[in-house]
Amino acid sequence: MTLNIRKTILAASIALVSFAPLASAQSVLDNYSPVTADLLANPPKSDWLFWRGNYANHGFSQLDQINKDTVKDLELAWAWPMADVGIQETVPLIHDGVMFLQTSNGIVEALDAKTGDLLWTYRHVLPELPASWSYQANQARRQKNSIALAGDKVILTTPDAKLVALEAKTGKVAWEKQVLDWQKGYSYTIGALIADNKIISAISGCSIAGTAGGCYIMAHDLETGEEIWRFNTLDDPKNPKQGESWGEVPPENRWGGTPWATGAYDPELGLTFWGVGMPGPYAELIRGSGEGEVLYTNATIALDVKTGELKWYYQHLPRDNWDLDSPFERVLVDQEIDGKVHKLLISVPGKNGIAFALDRETGKYLWSKETVKQNVVSKIDEDGTVHINEELVPTAVGQPVLACTSVSGGKLWQAGAYSPLTQTFYVPLTEACNEVTPTQSEFTAGNAVGSVKFGPRVLPEGIDQAGLFEALSITPTAGDHKWQHRQRPTPTSSVLATAGGLVFGGDAGRYIKAFDQETGEVLWQQRLNAPIGGSPVSYEVDGEQYLVVPTGYSNSASSISSAFPEVPLPNGNGNSIFVFKLKQNAQ
Amino acid sequence: MRAIHLGRPYVLASASALVLGFSIGSAFAGGFTAEQAEAGRTAYQAECAQCHGARLEGPEAPGLIGQDVMGNWSTAGGLYDFISVAMPPAAPGKLGEETYLNIVAYIMEMNGAQPGDEPLVADPDKLAAVNLVEETKEGAAQSAAANQETTIEAGDTNVPQAYTWGKELPQYKP
């Protein structure tokens, strides 16, 4: 029977590339220039080269043609259906007028960013998973947050745990590398970070039974794909505290620790910063880790980009019992005050929605601020020690506790944006709670090790608006509410801040909205075909600024839709992109 | 104790074997009727299949098949409580009690439980008394024995287990 597996591996290594017939004549691809290290360090404002636009994960566009005055004149330039269905977390990348769009199942399309013409398509051929590996199949179908651009290549991370380098001009495979074993459950669900001539990537699937004991952030050589270093978030023999924090549980019975979001990079410090997710099994009763903090789950880790050596870590949620991951985007902010530059790392790292600021040179805790209703953290000391609410730790199998936020957030994968104009961090959030009940069940291949039953997502008591766009003003000493936009349908996309003074964000009710960065006033909105998904981004071609908005289902829309039944979600999947620009005559 | 099980061999199965596996005689009854499961099939195919798959395999949404999935929902009540509030996303909680019960019956049947004479009713205590793993376990194992190709329905447990697996843990008494 293992023969079957080998056969699928063979099939998997054959990839298909096809070309659009008319792309040859005079294609924008002819003028495609390499994405150099210098461009990555200083991205041109006309491009969108990363998941969040720059190494600092700002989610900020320097373009300002679309601004508070002109945004009312946005109109549709073109639209495009994605090549596959599946949960939507994508971000289109744009360089030299070429848009690279990846969809679930490892499909990448190159499009002319001005006209919407297809230039080439790459389809990764995936092994067929056994039907009973349902969790793994679902995870693999989830659209990744991004691909990465480097030199003349497009770097793709695949659901079968490969790195694939495509020629940006043709979509042909330059090389591919099997990084980890998909048969154990490993899969990539996020894109890589290109830094210091390395591909820095983080694996997912670490809460699938077969992956016990190993969850990795890795560096591979940008030219050859050779591995340079790896860091295991579940087992760090160099730090005895890490092992002790799991109590008696040996590495082979540890799961989770998944870095679910692409990291940030500070070239000056030579450090790359990553967030780490929850431990598995979710409840300490089943996990067997007693009162241990289970490092490095729910922590920020700072790694030396050259060696992968751990410089510091800070744990945002020790002793997680509720699947309240803290892996989300880490954002690097420099603020100069009285001649002193403060190097901050800010984040709403976890599902519980608490915002944090750290000193990113040392990992020292600076401040935290609650956003949505949460009841799992009872107190955070001056020195940054986080205390959990022990009343919410189940002590018996079958004992339900009502945890806020819910397994679907609070905060989820949808990334916030930092605007240097307003020194404000804009974050999409959800008000929700759910019952969490530990269960005891035997693990099976391809399936998750949570061992917890989740109740339906419900609104916290006294709240009837599930959606929150939060604007947090940021200083080295405090974060505070600048404004809050509350609404019933939940935010379902990342947000984008722009030099035009706007914040774009979308919701389950299919509206893409433009907020005034200062006041939160909605200056423009447009209803589309499906919940707004992925990350809206902005770019410029031939002097015109464009806004691209992905749509389609994500877990964020489906799991809490009972909180806004008056806004029924569509039956169809809808994965598409919509591209807007200003009306010609309005300019 | 290191909780690693190296029991059953790896067995892959074709997807079609999944559906055929469960038409085996009923020695045990799962707390729902054949009529409920049949009505549930229609409702499921109309309201859920486009995301959770015609055979409950996903993958546009989490798969609803397997002993681990059953274990996580624990009882028919656990599953009912979730879907009758949250699903389908286009009309959460709007299909009505009877339809949700039928869909629970169908999901149980697809997981290997056998219908009986007693219908599933919307009584929280009664629903909580229907243990999903117990009801579906034998069916899954039996179908596996009947057809080697469906061993996966019993779950390939040739993987590491939780550190506490096999240990007696305190049980909650409401």
GROMACS .gro file of N, CA and C in nm, chain A residues 450-550:
model
  303
  450GLY      N    1  -0.627   1.870   1.836
  450GLY     CA    2  -0.682   1.967   1.929
  450GLY      C    3  -0.744   1.904   2.053
  451SER      N    4  -0.823   1.797   2.032
  451SER     CA    5  -0.892   1.730   2.141
  451SER      C    6  -0.978   1.824   2.224
  452VAL      N    7  -1.050   1.906   2.153
  452VAL     CA    8  -1.137   2.001   2.219
  452VAL      C    9  -1.261   2.016   2.133
  453LYS      N   10  -1.376   2.030   2.198
  453LYS     CA   11  -1.501   2.058   2.126
  453LYS      C   12  -1.529   2.207   2.141
  454PHE      N   13  -1.549   2.273   2.028
  454PHE     CA   14  -1.584   2.415   2.032
  454PHE      C   15  -1.733   2.433   2.014
  455GLY      N   16  -1.794   2.516   2.095
  455GLY     CA   17  -1.933   2.554   2.073
  455GLY      C   18  -1.940   2.656   1.962
  456PRO      N   19  -2.063   2.689   1.919
  456PRO     CA   20  -2.078   2.792   1.817
  456PRO      C   21  -2.023   2.925   1.868
  457ARG      N   22  -1.977   3.008   1.774
  457ARG     CA   23  -1.929   3.141   1.811
  457ARG      C   24  -2.049   3.226   1.849
  458VAL      N   25  -2.044   3.291   1.965
  458VAL     CA   26  -2.155   3.376   2.008
  458VAL      C   27  -2.099   3.513   2.048
  459LEU      N   28  -2.185   3.613   2.043
  459LEU     CA   29  -2.144   3.747   2.084
  459LEU      C   30  -2.124   3.751   2.235
  460PRO      N   31  -2.029   3.830   2.283
  460PRO     CA   32  -2.016   3.848   2.427
  460PRO      C   33  -2.143   3.916   2.481
  461GLU      N   34  -2.174   3.892   2.606
  461GLU     CA   35  -2.295   3.948   2.665
  461GLU      C   36  -2.296   4.101   2.652
  462GLY      N   37  -2.410   4.154   2.613
  462GLY     CA   38  -2.424   4.299   2.608
  462GLY      C   39  -2.368   4.363   2.482
  463ILE      N   40  -2.316   4.282   2.390
  463ILE     CA   41  -2.261   4.337   2.265
  463ILE      C   42  -2.343   4.282   2.149
  464ASP      N   43  -2.387   4.370   2.058
  464ASP     CA   44  -2.462   4.316   1.944
  464ASP      C   45  -2.395   4.348   1.810
  465GLN      N   46  -2.273   4.403   1.816
  465GLN     CA   47  -2.198   4.429   1.693
  465GLN      C   48  -2.070   4.346   1.695
  466ALA      N   49  -2.064   4.250   1.605
  466ALA     CA   50  -1.949   4.158   1.606
  466ALA      C   51  -1.824   4.221   1.547
  467GLY      N   52  -1.843   4.319   1.459
  467GLY     CA   53  -1.729   4.374   1.385
  467GLY      C   54  -1.667   4.495   1.451
  468LEU      N   55  -1.533   4.501   1.447
  468LEU     CA   56  -1.463   4.618   1.502
  468LEU      C   57  -1.340   4.649   1.417
  469PHE      N   58  -1.337   4.770   1.360
  469PHE     CA   59  -1.212   4.823   1.303
  469PHE      C   60  -1.154   4.914   1.410
  470GLU      N   61  -1.040   4.875   1.464
  470GLU     CA   62  -0.980   4.946   1.578
  470GLU      C   63  -0.861   5.029   1.530
  471ALA      N   64  -0.858   5.157   1.567
  471ALA     CA   65  -0.743   5.242   1.538
  471ALA      C   66  -0.672   5.270   1.669
  472LEU      N   67  -0.550   5.217   1.684
  472LEU     CA   68  -0.473   5.233   1.808
  472LEU      C   69  -0.357   5.328   1.784
  473SER      N   70  -0.355   5.439   1.855
  473SER     CA   71  -0.240   5.528   1.843
  473SER      C   72  -0.123   5.465   1.918
  474ILE      N   73  -0.004   5.480   1.860
  474ILE     CA   74   0.113   5.408   1.911
  474ILE      C   75   0.222   5.506   1.955
  475THR      N   76   0.272   5.489   2.076
  475THR     CA   77   0.395   5.556   2.120
  475THR      C   78   0.480   5.451   2.193
  476PRO      N   79   0.606   5.484   2.226
  476PRO     CA   80   0.687   5.386   2.299
  476PRO      C   81   0.632   5.355   2.438
  477THR      N   82   0.546   5.440   2.490
  477THR     CA   83   0.499   5.418   2.626
  477THR      C   84   0.353   5.374   2.636
  478ALA      N   85   0.276   5.390   2.529
  478ALA     CA   86   0.134   5.353   2.540
  478ALA      C   87   0.069   5.333   2.404
  479GLY      N   88  -0.037   5.253   2.404
  479GLY     CA   89  -0.124   5.241   2.288
  479GLY      C   90  -0.262   5.283   2.334
  480ASP      N   91  -0.330   5.362   2.253
  480ASP     CA   92  -0.461   5.407   2.297
  480ASP      C   93  -0.561   5.412   2.181
  481HIS      N   94  -0.692   5.404   2.216
  481HIS     CA   95  -0.795   5.407   2.112
  481HIS      C   96  -0.798   5.545   2.047
  482LYS      N   97  -0.770   5.551   1.918
  482LYS     CA   98  -0.785   5.676   1.845
  482LYS      C   99  -0.929   5.683   1.797
  483TRP      N  100  -0.975   5.576   1.734
  483TRP     CA  101  -1.118   5.560   1.706
  483TRP      C  102  -1.150   5.413   1.693
  484GLN      N  103  -1.278   5.382   1.705
  484GLN     CA  104  -1.325   5.246   1.685
  484GLN      C  105  -1.447   5.252   1.595
  485HIS      N  106  -1.445   5.175   1.489
  485HIS     CA  107  -1.563   5.166   1.403
  485HIS      C  108  -1.629   5.031   1.429
  486ARG      N  109  -1.746   5.035   1.490
  486ARG     CA  110  -1.815   4.910   1.520
  486ARG      C  111  -1.928   4.887   1.420
  487GLN      N  112  -1.949   4.762   1.381
  487GLN     CA  113  -2.055   4.728   1.286
  487GLN      C  114  -2.093   4.582   1.308
  488ARG      N  115  -2.208   4.541   1.256
  488ARG     CA  116  -2.251   4.403   1.281
  488ARG      C  117  -2.172   4.299   1.200
  489PRO      N  118  -2.162   4.312   1.067
  489PRO     CA  119  -2.080   4.211   0.997
  489PRO      C  120  -1.932   4.226   1.033
  490THR      N  121  -1.861   4.115   1.040
  490THR     CA  122  -1.723   4.118   1.085
  490THR      C  123  -1.628   4.158   0.972
  491PRO      N  124  -1.515   4.221   1.008
  491PRO     CA  125  -1.410   4.245   0.909
  491PRO      C  126  -1.354   4.111   0.863
  492THR      N  127  -1.338   4.095   0.733
  492THR     CA  128  -1.291   3.965   0.681
  492THR      C  129  -1.168   3.978   0.593
  493SER      N  130  -1.114   4.099   0.579
  493SER     CA  131  -0.991   4.115   0.501
  493SER      C  132  -0.886   4.182   0.589
  494SER      N  133  -0.760   4.177   0.542
  494SER     CA  134  -0.658   4.262   0.601
  494SER      C  135  -0.695   4.406   0.573
  495VAL      N  136  -0.630   4.500   0.639
  495VAL     CA  137  -0.653   4.640   0.607
  495VAL      C  138  -0.527   4.698   0.543
  496LEU      N  139  -0.547   4.805   0.468
  496LEU     CA  140  -0.440   4.874   0.397
  496LEU      C  141  -0.446   5.020   0.434
  497ALA      N  142  -0.336   5.076   0.483
  497ALA     CA  143  -0.330   5.220   0.507
  497ALA      C  144  -0.253   5.284   0.392
  498THR      N  145  -0.288   5.406   0.355
  498THR     CA  146  -0.219   5.469   0.242
  498THR      C  147  -0.179   5.612   0.276
  499ALA      N  148  -0.084   5.663   0.195
  499ALA     CA  149  -0.040   5.801   0.212
  499ALA      C  150  -0.150   5.899   0.174
  500GLY      N  151  -0.257   5.848   0.114
  500GLY     CA  152  -0.374   5.932   0.085
  500GLY      C  153  -0.461   5.955   0.208
  501GLY      N  154  -0.413   5.912   0.324
  501GLY     CA  155  -0.488   5.936   0.448
  501GLY      C  156  -0.603   5.839   0.468
  502LEU      N  157  -0.601   5.728   0.394
  502LEU     CA  158  -0.712   5.634   0.399
  502LEU      C  159  -0.671   5.501   0.462
  503VAL      N  160  -0.772   5.429   0.512
  503VAL     CA  161  -0.756   5.290   0.551
  503VAL      C  162  -0.862   5.211   0.478
  504PHE      N  163  -0.821   5.112   0.400
  504PHE     CA  164  -0.917   5.026   0.331
  504PHE      C  165  -0.932   4.896   0.408
  505GLY      N  166  -1.056   4.851   0.422
  505GLY     CA  167  -1.080   4.722   0.486
  505GLY      C  168  -1.216   4.671   0.442
  506GLY      N  169  -1.234   4.538   0.447
  506GLY     CA  170  -1.359   4.482   0.397
  506GLY      C  171  -1.424   4.390   0.497
  507ASP      N  172  -1.553   4.359   0.472
  507ASP     CA  173  -1.628   4.282   0.571
  507ASP      C  174  -1.707   4.167   0.510
  508ALA      N  175  -1.768   4.089   0.600
  508ALA     CA  176  -1.846   3.973   0.561
  508ALA      C  177  -1.969   4.012   0.482
  509GLY      N  178  -2.014   4.136   0.501
  509GLY     CA  179  -2.131   4.186   0.428
  509GLY      C  180  -2.097   4.229   0.286
  510ARG      N  181  -1.974   4.199   0.241
  510ARG     CA  182  -1.927   4.220   0.103
  510ARG      C  183  -1.891   4.364   0.072
  511TYR      N  184  -1.879   4.449   0.176
  511TYR     CA  185  -1.840   4.588   0.152
  511TYR      C  186  -1.689   4.606   0.167
  512ILE      N  187  -1.628   4.670   0.067
  512ILE     CA  188  -1.493   4.724   0.085
  512ILE      C  189  -1.515   4.871   0.121
  513LYS      N  190  -1.449   4.915   0.229
  513LYS     CA  191  -1.472   5.050   0.279
  513LYS      C  192  -1.341   5.127   0.285
  514ALA      N  193  -1.351   5.259   0.266
  514ALA     CA  194  -1.235   5.346   0.287
  514ALA      C  195  -1.267   5.435   0.406
  515PHE      N  196  -1.186   5.422   0.511
  515PHE     CA  197  -1.202   5.504   0.631
  515PHE      C  198  -1.103   5.621   0.628
  516ASP      N  199  -1.142   5.730   0.688
  516ASP     CA  200  -1.050   5.841   0.714
  516ASP      C  201  -0.957   5.798   0.828
  517GLN      N  202  -0.826   5.801   0.803
  517GLN     CA  203  -0.731   5.755   0.906
  517GLN      C  204  -0.745   5.831   1.038
  518GLU      N  205  -0.781   5.959   1.028
  518GLU     CA  206  -0.789   6.041   1.148
  518GLU      C  207  -0.914   6.016   1.230
  519THR      N  208  -1.027   5.997   1.158
  519THR     CA  209  -1.156   5.999   1.228
  519THR      C  210  -1.234   5.868   1.222
  520GLY      N  211  -1.200   5.781   1.129
  520GLY     CA  212  -1.277   5.659   1.114
  520GLY      C  213  -1.402   5.677   1.029
  521GLU      N  214  -1.423   5.797   0.980
  521GLU     CA  215  -1.540   5.821   0.895
  521GLU      C  216  -1.528   5.738   0.766
  522VAL      N  217  -1.641   5.677   0.725
  522VAL     CA  218  -1.639   5.599   0.601
  522VAL      C  219  -1.657   5.695   0.484
  523LEU      N  220  -1.552   5.708   0.401
  523LEU     CA  221  -1.554   5.805   0.291
  523LEU      C  222  -1.598   5.742   0.160
  524TRP      N  223  -1.590   5.610   0.152
  524TRP     CA  224  -1.629   5.540   0.028
  524TRP      C  225  -1.658   5.396   0.065
  525GLN      N  226  -1.756   5.337  -0.002
  525GLN     CA  227  -1.773   5.193   0.012
  525GLN      C  228  -1.834   5.136  -0.114
  526GLN      N  229  -1.803   5.009  -0.138
  526GLN     CA  230  -1.854   4.941  -0.257
  526GLN      C  231  -1.886   4.798  -0.219
  527ARG      N  232  -2.007   4.754  -0.260
  527ARG     CA  233  -2.043   4.616  -0.232
  527ARG      C  234  -1.997   4.526  -0.346
  528LEU      N  235  -1.935   4.411  -0.312
  528LEU     CA  236  -1.883   4.321  -0.415
  528LEU      C  237  -1.955   4.186  -0.410
  529ASN      N  238  -1.894   4.082  -0.467
  529ASN     CA  239  -1.966   3.956  -0.490
  529ASN      C  240  -1.961   3.857  -0.376
  530ALA      N  241  -1.872   3.879  -0.281
  530ALA     CA  242  -1.850   3.780  -0.176
  530ALA      C  243  -1.784   3.853  -0.060
  531PRO      N  244  -1.776   3.788   0.058
  531PRO     CA  245  -1.704   3.853   0.167
  531PRO      C  246  -1.568   3.901   0.115
  532ILE      N  247  -1.527   4.021   0.156
  532ILE     CA  248  -1.396   4.070   0.116
  532ILE      C  249  -1.294   3.981   0.187
  533GLY      N  250  -1.194   3.935   0.111
  533GLY     CA  251  -1.099   3.842   0.173
  533GLY      C  252  -0.957   3.885   0.145
  534GLY      N  253  -0.862   3.806   0.188
  534GLY     CA  254  -0.723   3.837   0.157
  534GLY      C  255  -0.683   3.977   0.199
  535SER      N  256  -0.588   4.033   0.125
  535SER     CA  257  -0.536   4.165   0.160
  535SER      C  258  -0.550   4.261   0.044
  536PRO      N  259  -0.630   4.367   0.060
  536PRO     CA  260  -0.634   4.471  -0.042
  536PRO      C  261  -0.498   4.541  -0.045
  537VAL      N  262  -0.447   4.569  -0.164
  537VAL     CA  263  -0.320   4.642  -0.175
  537VAL      C  264  -0.329   4.744  -0.288
  538SER      N  265  -0.229   4.830  -0.297
  538SER     CA  266  -0.232   4.937  -0.396
  538SER      C  267  -0.102   4.940  -0.476
  539TYR      N  268  -0.113   4.984  -0.602
  539TYR     CA  269   0.006   4.992  -0.688
  539TYR      C  270  -0.019   5.099  -0.793
  540GLU      N  271   0.086   5.126  -0.872
  540GLU     CA  272   0.073   5.230  -0.974
  540GLU      C  273   0.130   5.181  -1.107
  541VAL      N  274   0.057   5.208  -1.216
  541VAL     CA  275   0.109   5.180  -1.350
  541VAL      C  276   0.081   5.302  -1.437
  542ASP      N  277   0.180   5.346  -1.511
  542ASP     CA  278   0.167   5.462  -1.601
  542ASP      C  279   0.100   5.581  -1.533
  543GLY      N  280   0.145   5.609  -1.413
  543GLY     CA  281   0.097   5.729  -1.345
  543GLY      C  282  -0.040   5.717  -1.282
  544GLU      N  283  -0.102   5.600  -1.290
  544GLU     CA  284  -0.234   5.584  -1.227
  544GLU      C  285  -0.225   5.489  -1.108
  545GLN      N  286  -0.289   5.528  -1.000
  545GLN     CA  287  -0.292   5.442  -0.881
  545GLN      C  288  -0.408   5.344  -0.888
  546TYR      N  289  -0.383   5.219  -0.853
  546TYR     CA  290  -0.485   5.115  -0.852
  546TYR      C  291  -0.503   5.060  -0.711
  547LEU      N  292  -0.624   5.012  -0.685
  547LEU     CA  293  -0.654   4.942  -0.560
  547LEU      C  294  -0.706   4.804  -0.600
  548VAL      N  295  -0.642   4.698  -0.551
  548VAL     CA  296  -0.692   4.564  -0.583
  548VAL      C  297  -0.750   4.501  -0.457
  549VAL      N  298  -0.871   4.448  -0.472
  549VAL     CA  299  -0.945   4.394  -0.357
  549VAL      C  300  -0.981   4.248  -0.383
  550PRO      N  301  -0.924   4.155  -0.309
  550PRO     CA  302  -0.965   4.015  -0.322
  550PRO      C  303  -1.098   3.988  -0.250
   0.00000   0.00000   0.00000
